[in-house]
Amino acid sequence: MAGAQPVARRFGAVLPLLKGVVVLAAVLLAVELLVIAFDIRPYVLPRPSAVLEAILRTPAAYRDAMVRTGLETLLGFGAGALFGIWIGIAFSRLRFLRETIFPIFIVSQTIPVIAFGALVVMWFGNTILAKAVIVFYLTFFPVTVNALLGMRAVDEKQVQLLRSFGASDREIMRKLRFPTALPHIFVALRIASALGLAGAVVGEWFGDTTGLGVLLLQGMYAENMVAIWASILCSAVLGVAFFAAIGLAEKRIVFWGGESA
Amino acid sequence: MNMPMTHPSTMEPAMTPAEEPILDLRRLSKTFGEVQALNGVDLAVQPGEFVTVVGPSGCGKSTLFNIVAGLEEPDAGSVLRFEGQSVHARQLLGQVSFMPQRDLLLAWRNVIDNAILPLEIEGANKAEARAEAQRMLPEFGLAGFADKYPHELSGGMRQRVALMRTFMFKRDLMLLDEPFGALDALTRTMMQRWLLDVWQKHKRTVLFITHDVDEAIFLGDKVLVMTARPGAIKLSRKVDLPRPRGADLVTSPEFISLKRELLDAIEEESMKTFGPASH
Amino acid sequence: MKRRSFLSTLGLAASTAMLAAPAVQAADLESVSLRLKWLPQAQFVGFYMAKAKGYYEDEGLDLAINPGGPNLLTENLVATGADTFGLSGGTDSVFAAIEKGLPITCIGISHQETPFVFVSKADGPVQEIADFKDASITTWFTGANYVLFGMLAANDIDRTDMNIQPQQVSVTPFVDGQVDVVTATRYNEYYTLMQRVGEENLKRFVPEDFGVSFPRDTLIVGNDFAAEHPELVQGFMRASVKGWLDAFADKEAAIDLIMKEAPTLERPHQEFMLDEVEKIMLAGAAAEQGLFTIDMDAVSSAHQILVDYDVLGGPIDLEAAFDSQFIDAIPSAERLPE
């Protein structure tokens, strides 16, 4: 009984990641052939093999950059997701909070990161915290909005049923509203992971020493197309990994598929 | 927290007149803005009794149930008595086991965990509640389905899980709001017979809403017919048919004559709704 | 198992990242920072050299070198106290900061000559400055444009009907022939141009040859810090000069150092950059007086251009904004290569 199923399950979990890697490899190969076939100049589009070679020439630099940028994203994204869910719950329960603070959130989101980033550096310096704060700033809002939306999308009849069982508001939140909101929250998490990674990369443009954003900037400054593409490739790998991880978590947590009962 | 069941000692659904009704509604009215949904409902349910309510659509049956379930307050002047006490509707929250029309199962809970939801809310020990639910599964035709999730079940099964959930919430009064309305005819007949079995075994008091007269007679000790909106009790008939009831009952002359009488009453009310005067 | 090792790697990375910031510091050292105008590259290697050799520590400073970025204004960071010292854009950004009332002072100038040049193709339509008139030109509208305007004015060219466009990050439009004249820093874009077009195919227009000079890469300090710790400011200058002289003396080691700091950079480019930077750091007045000389004549001429073009609302107090005392306290002999 324990034999076949877990194996299939584990394979199923790895499958999307594997698929992503295969697709990426196929795309790189296609680009390589196109560049050769059309004799595209290296400063317009370098050959993927040259890009990979550049990464392999200084693997430690790219690895450190990925770890650093990944960590910034992870910290900020984690905090943003938790805060977003928490504040979404608070908003759904406390109307005055929703009416007073929500507009402030909306205004805050209209400030472009590029304007906000310099401030963050003044407040937090060149620490990893500064980047995490930028990622946090980009991630918490979509999560808040979708958490709130999800919790209000609950079937009123189900609420009534739970109330007829004598459930308190808190129990209704825990046993009904929150699980109902989960599929919506995961949609936001997917969006937020991409936003968060971009935020971390941009955050590194405000004076940092390591990270994919730094490599990207150095590449742009020297018009080193190979270096630019190398950091783009690393960002893509990181982004795909984040996206896949969230997809995996979603499959496990929201196993019922999200359509209301 | 689990209340001791106060079933009548007799196994017969028939009640002694001296006994206090478990639920007693007098002059119960409910108005939503301009619309009057209920107008002076008088209704008494004796302990252990199976009372069915039929009426034309939109007659306020569901409003009546929401009030008895504690989800709506009736208009001022209404009298609502439960177990001999005059109460506000909201005091009935958690006191009545209520089963709405749709199963309303939680998609992320398996059969067992859906069934024990009310016990969990009561604060019961989860492991004990699960063990109890496990024991009840065969009776509800769900043996072997403990770990299935709602999306893996048929409509009839989901409805049985919902019923089991209602039964596990051990309250003296059960409110069932058209629980079989969405099922196909065959499944519905099976479910009705099965419900009677379960009811006779567990001896609960049942107030059962339906728009199906056959169902109302087949199940009930007493059938109430509601008027068109604003709803009130138009007619109350005892069903003196022997129990246990079998499939052949519906062809018996008593059944048919009672059905005729009830249908006439309902039709008269339906005419009011569809008559030229109203639109 | 796999997951655990991944998580522990992350945890380790997190803790090292957190711990890296407050590095070991001796109790009697003053913690200060230097904010660069850009990311680590040979343009700044002297400061890294001084730090690596412990020159700052010798002066009682525990100095952190913070990189700059495209959206960071070094003057702001120094003015707010986020950083102690700064290597800021140049005389132009110092003027602007002083005009805004930021409490900073320039204590040394790194690039004695204008670091940018205007470049055309050797076989192209632009052979002399007069040809600029009908050429399509791109330049950075962040300071370089005024150098160009100054050059044109000094040569009696009316720029009102000229085709001058903002320059984007890439020099590709010039390489592809869409643009006749492109702006390049001597140590960066010019290198890219040499790689793509070949040096023999390029023609350079150097601002100094046309009577315009724009000293850039200015060392600045916050006024409060300078007033409270003049000896530390002095120490910072002394250590920085030593670091730079060491870098020029052993360029191999200097490039090693910068490649360690930023391994994905191209070494040949960094070598070229250090050579170019050496030239402009030791040009003009610095050729006699040494590194970081504040040449008030050059400063005033740059200032005058910006006043003439109404970039500045009016003249600013140059004597207050540029303070030579710290750099002048170091004898010229100690500020020049042997």
Tab-separated table of N, CA and C in Angstrom, chain C residues 47-96:
chain	number	residue	atom	x	y	z
C	47	PHE	N	40.888	53.288	-2.918
C	47	PHE	CA	40.246	53.219	-1.600
C	47	PHE	C	40.252	51.779	-1.078
C	48	TYR	N	39.991	50.837	-1.993
C	48	TYR	CA	40.026	49.428	-1.581
C	48	TYR	C	41.441	49.034	-1.162
C	49	MET	N	42.420	49.596	-1.895
C	49	MET	CA	43.810	49.289	-1.591
C	49	MET	C	44.166	49.801	-0.194
C	50	ALA	N	43.773	51.039	0.090
C	50	ALA	CA	44.077	51.634	1.389
C	50	ALA	C	43.453	50.814	2.511
C	51	LYS	N	42.242	50.336	2.249
C	51	LYS	CA	41.554	49.538	3.267
C	51	LYS	C	42.261	48.193	3.457
C	52	ALA	N	42.619	47.573	2.310
C	52	ALA	CA	43.261	46.258	2.380
C	52	ALA	C	44.602	46.340	3.108
C	53	LYS	N	45.294	47.456	2.908
C	53	LYS	CA	46.614	47.579	3.535
C	53	LYS	C	46.546	48.110	4.956
C	54	GLY	N	45.343	48.393	5.423
C	54	GLY	CA	45.196	48.829	6.815
C	54	GLY	C	45.534	50.287	7.032
C	55	TYR	N	45.597	51.083	5.956
C	55	TYR	CA	45.950	52.492	6.121
C	55	TYR	C	44.888	53.252	6.902
C	56	TYR	N	43.633	52.889	6.687
C	56	TYR	CA	42.574	53.591	7.423
C	56	TYR	C	42.649	53.258	8.912
C	57	GLU	N	42.910	51.989	9.192
C	57	GLU	CA	43.029	51.596	10.601
C	57	GLU	C	44.180	52.334	11.266
C	58	ASP	N	45.265	52.515	10.517
C	58	ASP	CA	46.405	53.256	11.066
C	58	ASP	C	45.996	54.657	11.484
C	59	GLU	N	44.957	55.190	10.813
C	59	GLU	CA	44.507	56.550	11.098
C	59	GLU	C	43.346	56.555	12.089
C	60	GLY	N	43.066	55.378	12.677
C	60	GLY	CA	41.999	55.302	13.670
C	60	GLY	C	40.614	55.167	13.076
C	61	LEU	N	40.566	54.732	11.822
C	61	LEU	CA	39.260	54.626	11.153
C	61	LEU	C	38.921	53.173	10.857
C	62	ASP	N	37.696	52.803	11.192
C	62	ASP	CA	37.177	51.518	10.721
C	62	ASP	C	36.233	51.855	9.571
C	63	LEU	N	36.783	51.784	8.352
C	63	LEU	CA	36.049	52.315	7.202
C	63	LEU	C	35.327	51.216	6.427
C	64	ALA	N	34.028	51.436	6.211
C	64	ALA	CA	33.260	50.546	5.340
C	64	ALA	C	33.105	51.243	3.996
C	65	ILE	N	33.357	50.506	2.921
C	65	ILE	CA	33.177	51.095	1.588
C	65	ILE	C	31.826	50.651	1.047
C	66	ASN	N	30.926	51.604	0.874
C	66	ASN	CA	29.586	51.297	0.365
C	66	ASN	C	29.480	51.665	-1.110
C	67	PRO	N	29.057	50.736	-1.937
C	67	PRO	CA	28.938	51.037	-3.359
C	67	PRO	C	27.790	52.000	-3.617
C	68	GLY	N	27.865	52.666	-4.729
C	68	GLY	CA	26.765	53.534	-5.140
C	68	GLY	C	25.852	52.787	-6.093
C	69	GLY	N	24.967	53.539	-6.711
C	69	GLY	CA	24.036	52.920	-7.639
C	69	GLY	C	23.369	53.990	-8.458
C	70	PRO	N	22.558	53.586	-9.416
C	70	PRO	CA	22.006	54.563	-10.364
C	70	PRO	C	21.048	55.556	-9.715
C	71	ASN	N	20.478	55.203	-8.585
C	71	ASN	CA	19.472	56.089	-8.011
C	71	ASN	C	19.895	56.661	-6.671
C	72	LEU	N	21.183	56.552	-6.383
C	72	LEU	CA	21.653	57.072	-5.108
C	72	LEU	C	22.408	58.365	-5.352
C	73	LEU	N	22.062	59.398	-4.581
C	73	LEU	CA	22.808	60.633	-4.662
C	73	LEU	C	23.733	60.657	-3.453
C	74	THR	N	25.022	60.543	-3.728
C	74	THR	CA	25.993	60.443	-2.644
C	74	THR	C	25.878	61.633	-1.692
C	75	GLU	N	25.681	62.833	-2.253
C	75	GLU	CA	25.561	64.034	-1.414
C	75	GLU	C	24.451	63.876	-0.364
C	76	ASN	N	23.324	63.304	-0.783
C	76	ASN	CA	22.210	63.116	0.159
C	76	ASN	C	22.590	62.179	1.291
C	77	LEU	N	23.249	61.084	0.919
C	77	LEU	CA	23.589	60.083	1.926
C	77	LEU	C	24.586	60.643	2.931
C	78	VAL	N	25.521	61.471	2.451
C	78	VAL	CA	26.494	62.072	3.364
C	78	VAL	C	25.812	63.168	4.194
C	79	ALA	N	24.957	63.943	3.565
C	79	ALA	CA	24.288	65.040	4.271
C	79	ALA	C	23.400	64.514	5.394
C	80	THR	N	22.738	63.370	5.168
C	80	THR	CA	21.860	62.831	6.199
C	80	THR	C	22.622	62.052	7.260
C	81	GLY	N	23.912	61.872	7.035
C	81	GLY	CA	24.690	61.135	8.023
C	81	GLY	C	24.656	59.634	7.803
C	82	ALA	N	23.963	59.176	6.767
C	82	ALA	CA	23.945	57.742	6.463
C	82	ALA	C	25.357	57.268	6.126
C	83	ASP	N	26.139	58.135	5.499
C	83	ASP	CA	27.542	57.843	5.229
C	83	ASP	C	28.398	59.025	5.694
C	84	THR	N	29.647	58.698	6.070
C	84	THR	CA	30.531	59.748	6.584
C	84	THR	C	31.172	60.510	5.425
C	85	PHE	N	31.801	59.744	4.534
C	85	PHE	CA	32.471	60.346	3.387
C	85	PHE	C	31.760	59.903	2.110
C	86	GLY	N	32.009	60.635	1.047
C	86	GLY	CA	31.433	60.219	-0.220
C	86	GLY	C	32.361	60.560	-1.363
C	87	LEU	N	32.363	59.679	-2.362
C	87	LEU	CA	33.002	60.044	-3.629
C	87	LEU	C	31.829	60.342	-4.550
C	88	SER	N	31.530	61.629	-4.710
C	88	SER	CA	30.288	61.995	-5.382
C	88	SER	C	30.532	62.323	-6.843
C	89	GLY	N	29.446	62.627	-7.549
C	89	GLY	CA	29.479	62.812	-8.998
C	89	GLY	C	30.587	63.709	-9.495
C	90	GLY	N	30.678	64.913	-8.954
C	90	GLY	CA	31.696	65.835	-9.423
C	90	GLY	C	31.406	67.237	-8.954
C	91	THR	N	32.171	68.186	-9.499
C	91	THR	CA	31.963	69.575	-9.082
C	91	THR	C	30.505	69.986	-9.298
C	92	ASP	N	29.897	69.518	-10.389
C	92	ASP	CA	28.511	69.902	-10.679
C	92	ASP	C	27.553	69.436	-9.592
C	93	SER	N	27.706	68.191	-9.119
C	93	SER	CA	26.776	67.710	-8.096
C	93	SER	C	27.050	68.373	-6.752
C	94	VAL	N	28.310	68.776	-6.510
C	94	VAL	CA	28.612	69.513	-5.277
C	94	VAL	C	27.932	70.887	-5.325
C	95	PHE	N	28.043	71.574	-6.469
C	95	PHE	CA	27.376	72.883	-6.602
C	95	PHE	C	25.887	72.742	-6.298
C	96	ALA	N	25.274	71.741	-6.914
C	96	ALA	CA	23.828	71.557	-6.758
C	96	ALA	C	23.474	71.296	-5.296
